[in-house]
Coordinates of C-alpha atoms in Angstrom, one line a residue:
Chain Z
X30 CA 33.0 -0.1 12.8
X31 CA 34.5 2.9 11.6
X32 CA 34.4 6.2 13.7
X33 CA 32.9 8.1 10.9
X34 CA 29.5 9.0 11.5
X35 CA 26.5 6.8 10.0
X36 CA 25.1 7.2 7.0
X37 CA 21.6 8.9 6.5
X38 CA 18.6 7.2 4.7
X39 CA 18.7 8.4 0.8
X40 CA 17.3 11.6 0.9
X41 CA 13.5 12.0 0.3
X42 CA 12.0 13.2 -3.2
X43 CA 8.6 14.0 -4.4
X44 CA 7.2 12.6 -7.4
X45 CA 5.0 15.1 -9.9
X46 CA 4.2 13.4 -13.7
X47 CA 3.0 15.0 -16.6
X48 CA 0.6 11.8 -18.0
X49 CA 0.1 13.8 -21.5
X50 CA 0.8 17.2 -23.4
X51 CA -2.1 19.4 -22.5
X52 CA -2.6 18.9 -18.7
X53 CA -0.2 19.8 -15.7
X54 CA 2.4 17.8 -13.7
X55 CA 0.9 16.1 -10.6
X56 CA 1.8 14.6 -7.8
X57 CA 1.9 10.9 -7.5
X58 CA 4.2 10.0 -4.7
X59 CA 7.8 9.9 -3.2
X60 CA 10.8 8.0 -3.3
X61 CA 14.7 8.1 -1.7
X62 CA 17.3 8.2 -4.3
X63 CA 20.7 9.3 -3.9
X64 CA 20.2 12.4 -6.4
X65 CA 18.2 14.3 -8.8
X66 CA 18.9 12.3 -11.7
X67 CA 19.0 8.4 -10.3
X68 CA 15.7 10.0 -8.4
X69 CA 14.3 10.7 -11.9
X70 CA 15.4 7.5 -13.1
X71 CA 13.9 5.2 -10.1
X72 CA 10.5 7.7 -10.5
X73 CA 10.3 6.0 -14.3
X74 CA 10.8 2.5 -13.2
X75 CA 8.1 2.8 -9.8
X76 CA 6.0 5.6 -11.3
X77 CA 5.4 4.8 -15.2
X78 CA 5.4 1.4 -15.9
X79 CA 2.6 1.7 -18.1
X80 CA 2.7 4.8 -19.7
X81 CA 1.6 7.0 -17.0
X82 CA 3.4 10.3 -18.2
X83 CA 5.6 12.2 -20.9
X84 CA 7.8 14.6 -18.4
X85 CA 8.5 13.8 -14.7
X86 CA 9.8 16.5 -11.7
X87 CA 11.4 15.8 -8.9
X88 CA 11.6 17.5 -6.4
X89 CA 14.1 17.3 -3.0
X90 CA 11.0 17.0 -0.1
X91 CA 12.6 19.2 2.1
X92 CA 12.6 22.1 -0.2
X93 CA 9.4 22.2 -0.5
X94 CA 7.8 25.1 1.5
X95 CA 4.1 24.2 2.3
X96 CA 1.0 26.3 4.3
X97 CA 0.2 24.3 7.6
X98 CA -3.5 22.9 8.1
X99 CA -3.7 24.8 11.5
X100 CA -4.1 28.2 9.6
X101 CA -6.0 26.9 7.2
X102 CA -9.0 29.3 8.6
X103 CA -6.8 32.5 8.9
X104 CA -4.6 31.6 5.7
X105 CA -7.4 31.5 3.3
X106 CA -9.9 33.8 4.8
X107 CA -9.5 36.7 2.9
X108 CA -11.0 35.2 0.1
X109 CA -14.1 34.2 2.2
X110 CA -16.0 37.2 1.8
X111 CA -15.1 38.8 -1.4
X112 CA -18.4 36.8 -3.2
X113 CA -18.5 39.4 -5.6
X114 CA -15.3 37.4 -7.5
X115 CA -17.7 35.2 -8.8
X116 CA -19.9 35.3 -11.8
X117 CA -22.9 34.5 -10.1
X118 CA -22.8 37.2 -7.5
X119 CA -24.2 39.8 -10.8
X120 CA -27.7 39.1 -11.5
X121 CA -28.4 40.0 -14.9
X122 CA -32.0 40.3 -16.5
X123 CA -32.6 37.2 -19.0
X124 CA -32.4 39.7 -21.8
X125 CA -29.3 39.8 -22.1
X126 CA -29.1 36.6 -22.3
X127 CA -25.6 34.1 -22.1
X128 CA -22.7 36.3 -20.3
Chain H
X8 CA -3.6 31.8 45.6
X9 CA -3.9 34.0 42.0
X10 CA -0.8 31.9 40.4
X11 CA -2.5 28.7 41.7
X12 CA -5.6 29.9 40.2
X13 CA -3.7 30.5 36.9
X14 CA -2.3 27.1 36.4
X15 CA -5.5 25.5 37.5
X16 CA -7.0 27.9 34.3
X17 CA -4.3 26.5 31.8
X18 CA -4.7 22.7 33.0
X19 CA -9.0 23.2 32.4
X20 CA -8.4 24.7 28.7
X21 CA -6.4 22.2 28.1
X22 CA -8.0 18.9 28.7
X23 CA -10.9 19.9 26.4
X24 CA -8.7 21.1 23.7
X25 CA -7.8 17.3 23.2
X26 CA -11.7 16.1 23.2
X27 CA -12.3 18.7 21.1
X28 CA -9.5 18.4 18.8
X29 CA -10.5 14.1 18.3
X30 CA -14.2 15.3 18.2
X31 CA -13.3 17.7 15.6
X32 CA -11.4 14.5 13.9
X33 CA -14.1 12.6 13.9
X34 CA -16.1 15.0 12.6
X35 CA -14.2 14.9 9.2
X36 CA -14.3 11.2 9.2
X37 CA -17.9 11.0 9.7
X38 CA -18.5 13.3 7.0
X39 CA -15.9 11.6 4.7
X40 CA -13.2 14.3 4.5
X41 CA -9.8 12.8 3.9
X42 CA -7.4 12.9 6.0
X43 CA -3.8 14.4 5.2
X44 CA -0.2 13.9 6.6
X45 CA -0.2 17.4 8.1
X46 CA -3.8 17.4 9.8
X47 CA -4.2 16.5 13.5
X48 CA -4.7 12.9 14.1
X49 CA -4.9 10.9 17.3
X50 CA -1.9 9.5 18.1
X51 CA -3.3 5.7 18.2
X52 CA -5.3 6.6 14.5
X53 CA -1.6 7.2 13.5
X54 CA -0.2 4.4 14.9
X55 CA -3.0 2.0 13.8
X56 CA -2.2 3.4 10.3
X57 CA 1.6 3.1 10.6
X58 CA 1.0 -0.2 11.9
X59 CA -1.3 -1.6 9.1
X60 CA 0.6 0.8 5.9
X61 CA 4.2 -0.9 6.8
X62 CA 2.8 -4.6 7.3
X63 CA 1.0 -4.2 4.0
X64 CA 4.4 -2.6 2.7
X65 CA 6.5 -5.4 3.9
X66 CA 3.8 -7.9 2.4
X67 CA 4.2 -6.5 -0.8
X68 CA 7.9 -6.8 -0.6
X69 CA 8.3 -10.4 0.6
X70 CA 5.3 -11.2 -1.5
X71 CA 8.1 -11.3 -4.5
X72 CA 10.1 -14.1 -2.8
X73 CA 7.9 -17.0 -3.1
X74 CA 7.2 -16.1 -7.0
X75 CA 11.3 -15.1 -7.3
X76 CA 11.5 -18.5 -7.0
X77 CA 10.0 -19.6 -10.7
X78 CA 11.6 -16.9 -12.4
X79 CA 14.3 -19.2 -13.9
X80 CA 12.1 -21.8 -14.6
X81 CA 8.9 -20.7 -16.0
X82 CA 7.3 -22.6 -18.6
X83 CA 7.8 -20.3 -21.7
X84 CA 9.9 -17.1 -22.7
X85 CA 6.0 -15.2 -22.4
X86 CA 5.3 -16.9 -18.7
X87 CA 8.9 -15.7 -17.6
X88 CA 8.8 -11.9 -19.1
X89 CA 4.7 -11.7 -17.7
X90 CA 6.0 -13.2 -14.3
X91 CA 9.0 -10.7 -14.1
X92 CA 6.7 -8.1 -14.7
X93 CA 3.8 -9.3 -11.8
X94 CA 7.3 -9.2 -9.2
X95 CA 8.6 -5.5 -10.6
X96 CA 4.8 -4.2 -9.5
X97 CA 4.5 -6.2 -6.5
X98 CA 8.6 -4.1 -5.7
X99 CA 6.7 -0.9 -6.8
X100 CA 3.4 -1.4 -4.4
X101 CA 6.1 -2.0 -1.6
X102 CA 7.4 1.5 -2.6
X103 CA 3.8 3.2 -2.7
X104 CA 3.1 2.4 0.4
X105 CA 6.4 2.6 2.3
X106 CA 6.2 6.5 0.7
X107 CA 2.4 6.9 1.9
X108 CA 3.2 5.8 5.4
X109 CA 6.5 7.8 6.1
X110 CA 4.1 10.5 5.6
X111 CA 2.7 9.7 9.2
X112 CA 6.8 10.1 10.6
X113 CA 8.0 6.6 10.7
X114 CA 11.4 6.8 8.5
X115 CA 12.0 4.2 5.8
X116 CA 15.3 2.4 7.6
X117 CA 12.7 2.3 10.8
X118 CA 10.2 0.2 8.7
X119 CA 13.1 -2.5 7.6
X120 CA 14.4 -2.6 11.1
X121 CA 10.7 -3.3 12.2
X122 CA 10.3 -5.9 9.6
X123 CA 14.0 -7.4 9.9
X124 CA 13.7 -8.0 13.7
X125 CA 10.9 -9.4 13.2
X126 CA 8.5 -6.7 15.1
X127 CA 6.4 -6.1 12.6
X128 CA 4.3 -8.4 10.5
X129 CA 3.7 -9.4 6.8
X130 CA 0.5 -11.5 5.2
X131 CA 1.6 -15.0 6.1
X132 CA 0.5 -16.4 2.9
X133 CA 4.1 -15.6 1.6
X134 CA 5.7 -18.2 4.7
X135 CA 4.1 -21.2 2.0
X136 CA 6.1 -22.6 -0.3
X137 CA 5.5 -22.3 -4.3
X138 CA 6.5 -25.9 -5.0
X139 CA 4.8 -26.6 -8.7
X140 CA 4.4 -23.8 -12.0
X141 CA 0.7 -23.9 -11.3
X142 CA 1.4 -22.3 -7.6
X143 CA 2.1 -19.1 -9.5
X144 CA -1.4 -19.6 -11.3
X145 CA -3.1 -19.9 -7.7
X146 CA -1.2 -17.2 -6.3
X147 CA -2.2 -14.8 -9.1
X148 CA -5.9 -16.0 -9.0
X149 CA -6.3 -16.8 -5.4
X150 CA -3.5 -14.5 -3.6
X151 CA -3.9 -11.5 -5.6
X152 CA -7.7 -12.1 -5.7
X153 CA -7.9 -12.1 -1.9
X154 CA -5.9 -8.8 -1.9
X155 CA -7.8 -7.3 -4.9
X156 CA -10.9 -7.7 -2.2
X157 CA -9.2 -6.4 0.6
X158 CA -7.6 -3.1 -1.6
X159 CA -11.0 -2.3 -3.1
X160 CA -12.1 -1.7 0.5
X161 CA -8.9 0.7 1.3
X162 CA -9.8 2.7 -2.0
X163 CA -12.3 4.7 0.0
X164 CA -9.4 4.5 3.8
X165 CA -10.0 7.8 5.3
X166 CA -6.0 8.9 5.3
X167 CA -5.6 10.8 1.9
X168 CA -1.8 9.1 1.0
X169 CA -3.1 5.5 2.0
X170 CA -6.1 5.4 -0.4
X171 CA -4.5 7.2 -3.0
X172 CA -1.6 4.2 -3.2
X173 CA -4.4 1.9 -3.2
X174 CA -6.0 3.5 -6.3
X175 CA -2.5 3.1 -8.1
X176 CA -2.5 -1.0 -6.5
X177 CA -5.8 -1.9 -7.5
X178 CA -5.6 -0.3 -11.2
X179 CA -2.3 -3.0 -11.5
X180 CA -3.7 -5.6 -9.4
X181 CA -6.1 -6.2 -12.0
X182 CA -3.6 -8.3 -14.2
X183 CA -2.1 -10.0 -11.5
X184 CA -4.9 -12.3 -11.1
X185 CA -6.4 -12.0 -14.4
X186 CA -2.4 -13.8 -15.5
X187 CA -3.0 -16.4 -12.4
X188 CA -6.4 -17.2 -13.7
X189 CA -5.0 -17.4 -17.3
X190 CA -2.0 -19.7 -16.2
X191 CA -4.7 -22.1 -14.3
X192 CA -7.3 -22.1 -17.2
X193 CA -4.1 -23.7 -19.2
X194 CA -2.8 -26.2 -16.9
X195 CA -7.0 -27.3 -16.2
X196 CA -7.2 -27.9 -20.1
X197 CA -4.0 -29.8 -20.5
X198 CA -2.4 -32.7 -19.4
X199 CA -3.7 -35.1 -16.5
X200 CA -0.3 -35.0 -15.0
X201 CA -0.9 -30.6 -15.7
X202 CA -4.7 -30.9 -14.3
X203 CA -3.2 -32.6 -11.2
X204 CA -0.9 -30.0 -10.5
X205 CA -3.2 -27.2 -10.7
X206 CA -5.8 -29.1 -8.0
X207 CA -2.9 -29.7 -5.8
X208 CA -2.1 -25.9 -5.9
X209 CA -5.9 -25.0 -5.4
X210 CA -5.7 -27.7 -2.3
X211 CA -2.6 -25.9 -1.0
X212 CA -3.2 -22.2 -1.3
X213 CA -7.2 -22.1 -1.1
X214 CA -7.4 -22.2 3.5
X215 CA -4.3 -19.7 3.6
X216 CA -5.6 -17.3 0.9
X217 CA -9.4 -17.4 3.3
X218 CA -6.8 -17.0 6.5
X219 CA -5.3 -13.4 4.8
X220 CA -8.6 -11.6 5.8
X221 CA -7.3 -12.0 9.3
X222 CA -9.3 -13.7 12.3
X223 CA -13.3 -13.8 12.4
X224 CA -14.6 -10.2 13.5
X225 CA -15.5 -11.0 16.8
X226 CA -11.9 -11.9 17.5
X227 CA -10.3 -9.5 15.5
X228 CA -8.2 -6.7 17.9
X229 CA -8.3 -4.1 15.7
X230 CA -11.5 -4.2 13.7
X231 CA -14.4 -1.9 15.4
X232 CA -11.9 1.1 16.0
X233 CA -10.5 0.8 12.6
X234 CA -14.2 0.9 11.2
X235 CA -15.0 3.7 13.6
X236 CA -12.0 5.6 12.1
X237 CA -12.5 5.1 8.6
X238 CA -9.0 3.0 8.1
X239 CA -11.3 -0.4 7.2
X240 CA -14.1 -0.3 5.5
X241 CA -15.4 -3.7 5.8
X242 CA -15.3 -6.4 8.1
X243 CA -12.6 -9.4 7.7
X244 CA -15.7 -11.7 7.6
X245 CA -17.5 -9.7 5.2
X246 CA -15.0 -9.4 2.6
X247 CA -13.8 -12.8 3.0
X248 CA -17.4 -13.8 2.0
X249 CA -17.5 -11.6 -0.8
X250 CA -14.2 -13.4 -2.1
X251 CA -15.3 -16.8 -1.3
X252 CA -18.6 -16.1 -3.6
X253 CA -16.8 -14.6 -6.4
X254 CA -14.3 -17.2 -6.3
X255 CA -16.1 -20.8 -6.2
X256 CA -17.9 -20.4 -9.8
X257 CA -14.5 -19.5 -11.2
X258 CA -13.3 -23.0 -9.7
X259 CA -16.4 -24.6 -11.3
X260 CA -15.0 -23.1 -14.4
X261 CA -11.4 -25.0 -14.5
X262 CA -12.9 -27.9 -13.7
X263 CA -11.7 -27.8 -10.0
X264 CA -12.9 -28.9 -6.7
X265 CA -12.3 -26.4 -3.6
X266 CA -11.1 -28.5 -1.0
X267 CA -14.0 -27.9 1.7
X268 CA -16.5 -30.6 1.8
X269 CA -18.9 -27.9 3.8
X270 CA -18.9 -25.7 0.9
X271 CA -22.9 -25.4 -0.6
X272 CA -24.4 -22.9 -2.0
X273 CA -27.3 -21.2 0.2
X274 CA -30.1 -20.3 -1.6
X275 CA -31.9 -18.9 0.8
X276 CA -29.3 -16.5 1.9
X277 CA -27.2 -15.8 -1.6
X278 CA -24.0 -16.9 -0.4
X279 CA -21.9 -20.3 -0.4
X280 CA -21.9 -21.6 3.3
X281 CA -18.0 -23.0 3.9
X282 CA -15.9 -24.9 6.6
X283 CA -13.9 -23.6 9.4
X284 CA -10.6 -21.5 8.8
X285 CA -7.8 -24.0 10.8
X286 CA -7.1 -21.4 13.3
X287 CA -4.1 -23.3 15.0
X288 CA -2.1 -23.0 11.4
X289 CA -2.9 -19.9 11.2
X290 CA -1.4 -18.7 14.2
X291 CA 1.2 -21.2 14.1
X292 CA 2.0 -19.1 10.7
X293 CA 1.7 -15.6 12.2
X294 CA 3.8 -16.5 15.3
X295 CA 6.7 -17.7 12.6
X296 CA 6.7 -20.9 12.8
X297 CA 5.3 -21.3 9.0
X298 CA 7.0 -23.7 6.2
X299 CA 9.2 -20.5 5.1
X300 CA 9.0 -18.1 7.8
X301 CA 12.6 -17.9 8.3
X302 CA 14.0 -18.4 5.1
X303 CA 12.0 -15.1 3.7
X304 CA 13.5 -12.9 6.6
X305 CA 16.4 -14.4 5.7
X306 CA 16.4 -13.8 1.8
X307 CA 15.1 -10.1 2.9
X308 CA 18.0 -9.3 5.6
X309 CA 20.6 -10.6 2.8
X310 CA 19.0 -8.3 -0.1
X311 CA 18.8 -5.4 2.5
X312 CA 22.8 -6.2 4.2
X313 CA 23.8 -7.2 0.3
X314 CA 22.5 -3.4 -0.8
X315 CA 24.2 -1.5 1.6
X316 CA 27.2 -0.8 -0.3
X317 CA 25.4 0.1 -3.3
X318 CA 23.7 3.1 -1.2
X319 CA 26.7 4.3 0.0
X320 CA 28.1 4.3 -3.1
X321 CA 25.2 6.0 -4.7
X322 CA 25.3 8.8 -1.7
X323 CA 28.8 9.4 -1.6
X324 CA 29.4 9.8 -5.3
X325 CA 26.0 12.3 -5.2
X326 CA 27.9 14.2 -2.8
X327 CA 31.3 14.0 -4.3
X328 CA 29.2 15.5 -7.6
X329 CA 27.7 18.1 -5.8
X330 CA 31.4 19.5 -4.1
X331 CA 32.5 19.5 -7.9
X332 CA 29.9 21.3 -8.8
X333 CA 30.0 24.2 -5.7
X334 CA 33.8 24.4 -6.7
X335 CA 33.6 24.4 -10.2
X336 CA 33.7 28.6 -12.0
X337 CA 29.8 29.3 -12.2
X338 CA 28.7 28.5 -15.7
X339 CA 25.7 30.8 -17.1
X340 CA 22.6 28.9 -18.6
X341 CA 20.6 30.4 -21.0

């Protein structure tokens, strides 16, 4: 044993996949890879075996910033009450007709 | 008297705060809200899970030893490219899950300690031995069958990460069997010496592929709590009766005879009536003392011990890239 401190686990990455022009990257899991780029490569070989996607991200876990589910009341509340963001809070006469 | 009076206030708010928080819990189970990594949980929900995610992980992972082992000798250039193939998913479902259930704070190098000392499980099925080509057919058919059954129940698991990995599984689980089935439906047309072979695997892997759904419900530890929770969705009984009808007509199919002179078909009830599960092998198996128990921990701790060099090497020439890069003159990207 050598007095040099132990080596970490492979650092954590997250997994987002474009599966076609059009649509958005999504998340489809994690993996540990050494960097960015053997991370992208080992995302390939676990996460699109089959033609799942076009582009892949990853991303290092831990810099990813995310809300917590305790707030999730306060956090999102302010958009509780506003109903009058949606279409179907204006009640228009059928006359009009398709708006 | 008023500090007393104070701490007596914090200890009453608190001991409901737990009932209410697992009512709460329960609540969103009932009503068939998914769970996520970052939600409250009862501890033992999140230990039942981290127990059950990493045994299923580890299965997946050993589950490529026993077919590793006709690799180099499958029948045909198309058997040996298919069956590489079946082993790269079976590495990748090991990943899925192993990712889904560090998402509940259990680290990766904790998991392979776990399953390396021999702590935590795996699906005994993979302590048999594969000892003829058509092995790999029953495995595909029967093995991957019995899992298909199992994973179609965790779809609808009520932790978010789990059920989403066993979407992914099922959608690739699909071909596994349907290539065992295929592999069988060839060696049952061919050769007597061929048609032999495949009974023998059908004798061989038919009682431990009906042992993976775990003991009979009334014995099973884990079972009511885990329903109660959402984790299982159906009982080990019940979906081992849903395999065992779905499976005996494909037998009739090939021409094979299911080793289980109970086995009739009940009328009366729509389901095949069937033996008795030999619950001393089973055990025997779990407890370690199966055909191949220690050779697969083996084959494991040397792949794991064999790698470790390769992930230092990996991490230390990531980090000698990024010093070069934090010392290098800024460069400007347009």
């Amino acid at each position: 044993m050598t007095d040099k401190a132990p080596l970490h686990e492979l650092p954590l990455f997250e997994v987002f996949i474009r599966s076609k022009n059009g649509l958005h990257h999504r998340h489809v899991g994690s993996l540990h890879a050494a960097d960015a780029e053997m991370a992208l490569t080992a995302a390939r070989d676990v996460y699109t075996r089959r033609s799942e996607g076009v582009s892949i991200w990853v991303v290092r876990t831990k810099d990813i910033t995310a809300s917590s589910p305790e707030d999730r009341g306060p956090f999102f509340d302010p958009n509780e009450d506003k109903m009058y963001r949606h279409p179907t809070f204006y009640d228009l006469p059928d006359e009009v007709g398709h708006m | 008297m008023a500090e007393e009076t104070a701490t007596a206030a914090v200890l009453v708010r608190k001991e409901p705060d737990r009932e209410v928080l697992e009512e709460a819990f329960q609540v969103k189970v009932d009503a068939e809200t998914r769970i996520e990594p970052k939600d409250w949980m009862p501890d033992a929900y999140r230990k039942n899970l981290i127990r059950q995610m990493s045994q299923h992980a580890h299965s997946e992972v050993v589950g490529m030893l026993p077919e590793g082992n006709w690799l180099t000798r499958a029948p045909s250039l198309k058997r040996k490219a298919i069956l590489m193939a079946k082993i790269q998913d079976e590495g990748g479902h090991g990943l899925y899950l192993y990712s889904a259930a560090e998402t509940l704070g259990i680290t990766r190098d904790q998991m392979y300690d776990q399953l390396l000392d021999g702590s935590a499980k795996y699906s005994s099925i993979f302590n048999y031995p594969t000892l003829n080509w058509a092995d790999i057919g029953a495995i595909g058919w029967l093995v991957d069958g019995a899992a298909i059954t199992n994973q179609i129940a965790l779809c609808r698991c009520s932790y978010g990460p789990y059920a989403r990995a066993m979407v992914k599984i099922c959608k690739e689980e699909s071909f596994h069997q349907r290539q065992g089935y295929d592999i069988m439906m060839v060696m049952a047309e061919g050769t007597a010496e061929q048609r032999r072979m495949a009974q023998d695997a059908l004798n061989r892997w038919w009682w431990p592929a009906l042992m993976m759904f775990g003991p009979h419900d009334a014995e099973s530890a884990h079972t009511s709590q885990s329903m109660k929770w959402k984790i299982k969705r159906s009982s080990n009984d019940e979906l081992r009766q849903k395999f065992i009808d779905a499976t005996v007509p494909q037998a009739e199919y090939l021409g094979l005879t299911i080793p289980d002179d109970q086995l009739a078909w009940n009328a009366a009830e729509g389901k095949y009536d069937w033996g008795e599960i030999d619950w001393d092998e089973f055990r025997n198996v779990v407890n370690g003392n199966g055909l191949c128990n220690r050779e697969r921990l083996e084959t494991r701790r040397k792949a794991h011990e064999g790698g470790q060099w390769v992930r230092e090497a990996a991490l230390a020439y990531a980090e000698k890239r990024q010093q070069r890069a934090a010392s290098a003159p800024e460069k400007k990207e347009i």
